[in-house]
PDB file of C-alpha atoms in Angstrom:
ATOM      1  CA  MET A   7      13.608 -38.919   3.823  1.00 63.00           C
ATOM      2  CA  ALA A   8      10.359 -36.961   3.761  1.00 81.00           C
ATOM      3  CA  ASN A   9      10.289 -33.237   4.512  1.00 88.00           C
ATOM      4  CA  ALA A  10       8.897 -32.315   7.938  1.00 89.00           C
ATOM      5  CA  ASN A  11       5.613 -30.407   8.142  1.00 89.00           C
ATOM      6  CA  THR A  12       6.765 -27.352  10.127  1.00 90.00           C
ATOM      7  CA  PRO A  13       5.088 -24.191   8.765  1.00 90.00           C
ATOM      8  CA  PHE A  14       6.651 -20.850   9.745  1.00 93.00           C
ATOM      9  CA  GLY A  15       5.377 -18.280   7.244  1.00 93.00           C
ATOM     10  CA  LEU A  16       7.974 -16.267   5.346  1.00 94.00           C
ATOM     11  CA  LYS A  17      11.509 -16.279   6.765  1.00 94.00           C
ATOM     12  CA  PRO A  18      13.994 -13.746   5.297  1.00 91.00           C
ATOM     13  CA  ILE A  19      17.259 -15.144   3.939  1.00 90.00           C
ATOM     14  CA  ARG A  20      18.884 -12.528   1.710  1.00 81.00           C
ATOM     15  CA  ARG A  21      18.479  -9.628  -0.662  1.00 79.00           C
ATOM     16  CA  ALA A  22      18.505 -10.410  -4.391  1.00 75.00           C
ATOM     17  CA  GLY A  23      21.168  -8.821  -6.568  1.00 66.00           C
ATOM     18  CA  SER A  24      24.577  -7.454  -5.711  1.00 60.00           C
ATOM     19  CA  MET A  25      23.462  -4.901  -3.105  1.00 62.00           C
ATOM     20  CA  PRO A  26      24.494  -5.782   0.442  1.00 62.00           C
ATOM     21  CA  GLU A  27      21.820  -6.902   2.911  1.00 61.00           C
ATOM     22  CA  SER A  28      21.283  -4.150   5.461  1.00 63.00           C
ATOM     23  CA  GLY A  29      18.792  -5.988   7.664  1.00 69.00           C
ATOM     24  CA  GLY A  30      16.774  -2.787   7.632  1.00 78.00           C
ATOM     25  CA  LEU A  31      13.224  -2.904   8.907  1.00 92.00           C
ATOM     26  CA  THR A  32      10.437  -0.343   8.656  1.00 94.00           C
ATOM     27  CA  MET A  33       8.068   0.411  11.508  1.00 95.00           C
ATOM     28  CA  TYR A  34       4.332   0.203  10.776  1.00 97.00           C
ATOM     29  CA  TYR A  35       1.320   0.794  12.985  1.00 96.00           C
ATOM     30  CA  HIS A  36      -1.185  -2.028  13.576  1.00 96.00           C
ATOM     31  CA  PRO A  37      -4.542  -0.381  14.405  1.00 95.00           C
ATOM     32  CA  ALA A  38      -6.823  -1.660  17.183  1.00 94.00           C
ATOM     33  CA  SER A  39      -9.631  -1.768  14.603  1.00 94.00           C
ATOM     34  CA  ASP A  40      -7.981  -4.823  12.964  1.00 94.00           C
ATOM     35  CA  ALA A  41      -9.304  -8.052  14.487  1.00 94.00           C
ATOM     36  CA  THR A  42      -6.421 -10.213  13.200  1.00 93.00           C
ATOM     37  CA  ALA A  43      -3.345 -11.125  15.246  1.00 93.00           C
ATOM     38  CA  LEU A  44       0.100 -10.780  13.636  1.00 95.00           C
ATOM     39  CA  TYR A  45       2.925 -13.299  13.991  1.00 95.00           C
ATOM     40  CA  ILE A  46       6.536 -13.301  12.850  1.00 95.00           C
ATOM     41  CA  GLY A  47       6.535 -14.477   9.231  1.00 95.00           C
ATOM     42  CA  ASP A  48       3.099 -13.052   8.363  1.00 96.00           C
ATOM     43  CA  ALA A  49       2.793 -10.958   5.211  1.00 95.00           C
ATOM     44  CA  VAL A  50       1.260  -7.512   5.783  1.00 96.00           C
ATOM     45  CA  VAL A  51      -0.104  -4.775   3.558  1.00 95.00           C
ATOM     46  CA  LYS A  52      -0.470  -1.034   4.039  1.00 94.00           C
ATOM     47  CA  ASN A  53      -4.089  -0.289   4.890  1.00 93.00           C
ATOM     48  CA  GLY A  54      -4.311   3.401   3.942  1.00 90.00           C
ATOM     49  CA  SER A  55      -4.204   4.696   7.513  1.00 91.00           C
ATOM     50  CA  SER A  56      -1.610   5.944   9.995  1.00 93.00           C
ATOM     51  CA  ASP A  57      -1.237   6.772  13.655  1.00 93.00           C
ATOM     52  CA  ALA A  58      -1.286  10.369  14.948  1.00 93.00           C
ATOM     53  CA  ALA A  59       2.458  10.695  14.247  1.00 94.00           C
ATOM     54  CA  GLY A  60       2.080   9.614  10.605  1.00 95.00           C
ATOM     55  CA  VAL A  61       3.458   6.067  10.965  1.00 96.00           C
ATOM     56  CA  PRO A  62       1.721   4.114   8.156  1.00 96.00           C
ATOM     57  CA  GLY A  63      -0.775   1.427   9.130  1.00 96.00           C
ATOM     58  CA  ALA A  64      -0.462  -2.225   8.104  1.00 96.00           C
ATOM     59  CA  VAL A  65      -2.628  -5.310   8.562  1.00 96.00           C
ATOM     60  CA  LYS A  66      -2.303  -9.009   7.654  1.00 95.00           C
ATOM     61  CA  SER A  67      -2.504  -9.500   3.889  1.00 93.00           C
ATOM     62  CA  ALA A  68      -4.962 -11.650   1.989  1.00 92.00           C
ATOM     63  CA  ALA A  69      -3.584 -14.896   0.531  1.00 88.00           C
ATOM     64  CA  ALA A  70      -3.398 -13.420  -2.970  1.00 89.00           C
ATOM     65  CA  GLY A  71      -1.773 -10.203  -1.786  1.00 87.00           C
ATOM     66  CA  PRO A  72      -0.702  -7.621  -2.455  1.00 92.00           C
ATOM     67  CA  TYR A  73       2.016  -7.634   0.215  1.00 94.00           C
ATOM     68  CA  THR A  74       4.016  -4.692   1.557  1.00 95.00           C
ATOM     69  CA  GLY A  75       6.410  -6.893   3.505  1.00 95.00           C
ATOM     70  CA  VAL A  76       6.872  -9.515   6.188  1.00 96.00           C
ATOM     71  CA  VAL A  77       6.655  -9.182   9.979  1.00 95.00           C
ATOM     72  CA  GLU A  78      10.031  -9.664  11.666  1.00 94.00           C
ATOM     73  CA  GLY A  79       9.322  -8.276  15.112  1.00 92.00           C
ATOM     74  CA  PHE A  80       7.438  -5.863  17.315  1.00 93.00           C
ATOM     75  CA  VAL A  81       8.401  -2.618  19.023  1.00 92.00           C
ATOM     76  CA  PRO A  82       8.586  -3.334  22.782  1.00 89.00           C
ATOM     77  CA  ASP A  83       5.524  -1.917  24.528  1.00 85.00           C
ATOM     78  CA  GLY A  84       4.970  -4.160  27.561  1.00 78.00           C
ATOM     79  CA  THR A  85       2.461  -6.388  25.750  1.00 74.00           C
ATOM     80  CA  THR A  86       3.728  -7.603  22.366  1.00 73.00           C
ATOM     81  CA  ASP A  87       7.265  -8.130  23.711  1.00 73.00           C
ATOM     82  CA  ARG A  88       5.847 -10.314  26.507  1.00 77.00           C
ATOM     83  CA  LEU A  89       3.596 -12.267  24.137  1.00 84.00           C
ATOM     84  CA  GLY A  90       6.022 -12.460  21.209  1.00 86.00           C
ATOM     85  CA  TYR A  91       3.232 -11.787  18.725  1.00 91.00           C
ATOM     86  CA  GLY A  92       0.793  -8.961  17.979  1.00 92.00           C
ATOM     87  CA  PRO A  93      -2.634  -9.625  19.493  1.00 92.00           C
ATOM     88  CA  ALA A  94      -5.844  -8.973  17.558  1.00 93.00           C
ATOM     89  CA  SER A  95      -7.838  -5.770  18.146  1.00 94.00           C
ATOM     90  CA  THR A  96      -4.835  -4.094  19.783  1.00 93.00           C
ATOM     91  CA  ALA A  97      -2.801  -1.083  18.665  1.00 94.00           C
ATOM     92  CA  TYR A  98       0.965  -1.640  18.468  1.00 95.00           C
ATOM     93  CA  TYR A  99       3.974  -1.105  16.213  1.00 95.00           C
ATOM     94  CA  VAL A 100       5.305  -3.874  14.021  1.00 95.00           C
ATOM     95  CA  LEU A 101       8.732  -4.162  12.339  1.00 95.00           C
ATOM     96  CA  VAL A 102       8.458  -5.171   8.689  1.00 95.00           C
ATOM     97  CA  ARG A 103      10.984  -6.195   6.030  1.00 94.00           C
ATOM     98  CA  ASP A 104       9.451  -4.271   3.128  1.00 93.00           C
ATOM     99  CA  ASP A 105      12.314  -4.413   0.601  1.00 91.00           C
ATOM    100  CA  PRO A 106      10.869  -5.608  -2.758  1.00 91.00           C
ATOM    101  CA  ASN A 107      14.188  -7.396  -3.426  1.00 90.00           C
ATOM    102  CA  ALA A 108      14.157  -9.475  -0.230  1.00 92.00           C
ATOM    103  CA  GLU A 109      14.118 -13.260  -0.590  1.00 94.00           C
ATOM    104  CA  PHE A 110      12.416 -15.616   1.843  1.00 95.00           C
ATOM    105  CA  ILE A 111      12.003 -19.283   2.677  1.00 97.00           C
ATOM    106  CA  ILE A 112       8.476 -20.700   2.957  1.00 97.00           C
ATOM    107  CA  GLN A 113       7.135 -24.217   3.297  1.00 95.00           C
ATOM    108  CA  ASP A 114       5.126 -25.800   0.499  1.00 93.00           C
ATOM    109  CA  THR A 115       1.719 -27.309   1.272  1.00 86.00           C
ATOM    110  CA  ALA A 116       1.082 -31.044   1.122  1.00 76.00           C
ATOM    111  CA  GLY A 117       0.833 -30.519  -2.657  1.00 72.00           C
ATOM    112  CA  THR A 118       4.061 -30.824  -4.557  1.00 79.00           C
ATOM    113  CA  ILE A 119       6.403 -28.335  -6.135  1.00 88.00           C
ATOM    114  CA  ALA A 120       8.862 -29.870  -8.598  1.00 91.00           C
ATOM    115  CA  ALA A 121      12.088 -28.562 -10.120  1.00 92.00           C
ATOM    116  CA  ALA A 122      10.109 -27.692 -13.280  1.00 94.00           C
ATOM    117  CA  ASP A 123       7.988 -25.256 -11.209  1.00 94.00           C
ATOM    118  CA  VAL A 124      10.899 -22.914 -10.433  1.00 95.00           C
ATOM    119  CA  GLY A 125      10.035 -19.536 -11.951  1.00 96.00           C
ATOM    120  CA  LEU A 126       6.279 -19.931 -11.523  1.00 96.00           C
ATOM    121  CA  ASN A 127       4.196 -17.769  -9.203  1.00 95.00           C
ATOM    122  CA  ALA A 128       1.843 -18.936  -6.415  1.00 95.00           C
ATOM    123  CA  ASN A 129      -0.266 -17.608  -3.551  1.00 95.00           C
ATOM    124  CA  MET A 130      -0.105 -18.494   0.121  1.00 94.00           C
ATOM    125  CA  THR A 131      -2.547 -20.480   2.193  1.00 92.00           C
ATOM    126  CA  LEU A 132      -3.256 -18.410   5.299  1.00 90.00           C
ATOM    127  CA  ALA A 133      -3.343 -20.226   8.622  1.00 87.00           C
ATOM    128  CA  ALA A 134      -3.494 -19.085  12.218  1.00 86.00           C
ATOM    129  CA  GLY A 135      -0.171 -18.399  13.866  1.00 87.00           C
ATOM    130  CA  SER A 136       1.042 -20.197  16.973  1.00 84.00           C
ATOM    131  CA  ALA A 137       1.165 -18.417  20.335  1.00 82.00           C
ATOM    132  CA  TYR A 138       3.611 -21.161  21.406  1.00 83.00           C
ATOM    133  CA  SER A 139       6.161 -20.825  18.563  1.00 84.00           C
ATOM    134  CA  ARG A 140       5.237 -17.170  17.902  1.00 88.00           C
ATOM    135  CA  ARG A 141       5.448 -17.958  14.177  1.00 91.00           C
ATOM    136  CA  SER A 142       3.029 -17.657  11.286  1.00 92.00           C
ATOM    137  CA  GLY A 143       1.241 -20.774  10.057  1.00 91.00           C
ATOM    138  CA  ASN A 144       1.161 -19.612   6.422  1.00 94.00           C
ATOM    139  CA  VAL A 145       2.485 -21.875   3.654  1.00 94.00           C
ATOM    140  CA  LEU A 146       2.892 -21.654  -0.129  1.00 95.00           C
ATOM    141  CA  ASP A 147      -0.235 -22.979  -1.876  1.00 94.00           C
ATOM    142  CA  ALA A 148       1.124 -25.366  -4.539  1.00 92.00           C
ATOM    143  CA  ALA A 149      -2.361 -25.695  -6.056  1.00 92.00           C
ATOM    144  CA  THR A 150      -2.177 -22.053  -7.248  1.00 94.00           C
ATOM    145  CA  LYS A 151       1.153 -22.289  -9.116  1.00 94.00           C
ATOM    146  CA  ASN A 152       0.911 -20.632 -12.521  1.00 94.00           C
ATOM    147  CA  THR A 153       2.499 -17.979 -14.759  1.00 94.00           C
ATOM    148  CA  THR A 154      -0.129 -15.396 -13.720  1.00 93.00           C
ATOM    149  CA  ALA A 155       1.528 -12.078 -12.800  1.00 91.00           C
ATOM    150  CA  ALA A 156      -1.014 -11.261 -10.063  1.00 91.00           C
ATOM    151  CA  LEU A 157      -0.009 -14.238  -7.877  1.00 94.00           C
ATOM    152  CA  ALA A 158       1.681 -13.198  -4.634  1.00 94.00           C
ATOM    153  CA  LEU A 159       4.992 -15.119  -4.585  1.00 95.00           C
ATOM    154  CA  LYS A 160       7.611 -16.047  -7.199  1.00 96.00           C
ATOM    155  CA  ILE A 161       9.229 -19.476  -6.705  1.00 96.00           C
ATOM    156  CA  LEU A 162      13.023 -19.080  -6.973  1.00 96.00           C
ATOM    157  CA  GLY A 163      14.081 -22.624  -6.112  1.00 95.00           C
ATOM    158  CA  LEU A 164      14.612 -25.097  -3.325  1.00 95.00           C
ATOM    159  CA  ALA A 165      16.025 -23.636  -0.096  1.00 94.00           C
ATOM    160  CA  PRO A 166      19.589 -24.846   0.549  1.00 91.00           C
ATOM    161  CA  ILE A 167      18.769 -26.815   3.701  1.00 91.00           C
ATOM    162  CA  PRO A 168      20.265 -30.298   4.298  1.00 91.00           C
ATOM    163  CA  GLY A 169      17.669 -33.017   3.712  1.00 90.00           C
ATOM    164  CA  ASN A 170      15.270 -30.617   1.943  1.00 92.00           C
ATOM    165  CA  ASP A 171      13.836 -32.177  -1.234  1.00 91.00           C
ATOM    166  CA  PHE A 172      11.202 -31.206  -3.785  1.00 90.00           C
ATOM    167  CA  GLY A 173       7.829 -32.662  -2.813  1.00 86.00           C
ATOM    168  CA  ALA A 174       5.338 -32.249   0.012  1.00 87.00           C
ATOM    169  CA  TYR A 175       6.429 -29.725   2.673  1.00 92.00           C
ATOM    170  CA  ALA A 176       9.532 -28.645   0.723  1.00 93.00           C
ATOM    171  CA  LYS A 177      11.153 -25.439   1.958  1.00 95.00           C
ATOM    172  CA  LEU A 178      11.307 -23.064  -1.009  1.00 96.00           C
ATOM    173  CA  ARG A 179      13.128 -19.827  -1.819  1.00 96.00           C
ATOM    174  CA  VAL A 180      10.644 -17.152  -2.904  1.00 96.00           C
ATOM    175  CA  LYS A 181      10.311 -13.416  -3.297  1.00 95.00           C
ATOM    176  CA  ILE A 182       7.207 -11.277  -3.097  1.00 94.00           C
ATOM    177  CA  ASN A 183       5.845 -10.925  -6.627  1.00 94.00           C
ATOM    178  CA  ASN A 184       2.697  -8.899  -5.890  1.00 91.00           C
ATOM    179  CA  HIS A 185       4.451  -6.176  -3.855  1.00 92.00           C
ATOM    180  CA  THR A 186       2.887  -2.778  -3.111  1.00 91.00           C
ATOM    181  CA  GLU A 187       6.243  -1.072  -3.769  1.00 86.00           C
ATOM    182  CA  ALA A 188       7.141  -2.853  -7.059  1.00 84.00           C
ATOM    183  CA  SER A 189       5.557  -4.186 -10.250  1.00 76.00           C
ATOM    184  CA  ALA A 190       4.426  -7.830 -10.438  1.00 71.00           C
ATOM    185  CA  SER A 191       5.799 -10.024 -13.221  1.00 70.00           C
ATOM    186  CA  ALA A 192       4.507 -13.109 -15.012  1.00 69.00           C
ATOM    187  CA  GLY A 193       6.016 -16.496 -14.130  1.00 66.00           C
ATOM    188  CA  LEU A 194       8.322 -18.272 -16.531  1.00 53.00           C
TER     189      LEU A 194
END
């Protein structure tokens, strides 16, 4: 059975290693000067700014990174909690999983990732999020898979989901490789 094409960005699943998963999120400030909407599952990066209280600013990352973390929610403010996503050109607070050891699931593009590609690195293909599903449209870009250390994501394997197979639209386990809070490493 073929894998379904259902992009959702990066979805957290666990923390690598023996440390327990705390589910901890960090609050970041999305400035009104940023003309890009944020959705759950989008990768964000610190942008070198903060609000008046010193909360660090973050905006949607470029496909190649670097990434600071992944959007998991929004601080209720009467707008983002009603919409379920962070609108463009609007100031609000976003909740981000910024642990460099966090692991995620992401969908592969129509290109294929095979078992032999586990351990390689790849970038994402950025796509607009959905106001209906409130999820990111980003997917792993199989065409970029390589050993290059600067690539954004490290492929850890196939996500343990029934009916999920290597090939087009596979759901993969990954971790952020080009992380602002950790050193990137070459693929295997």
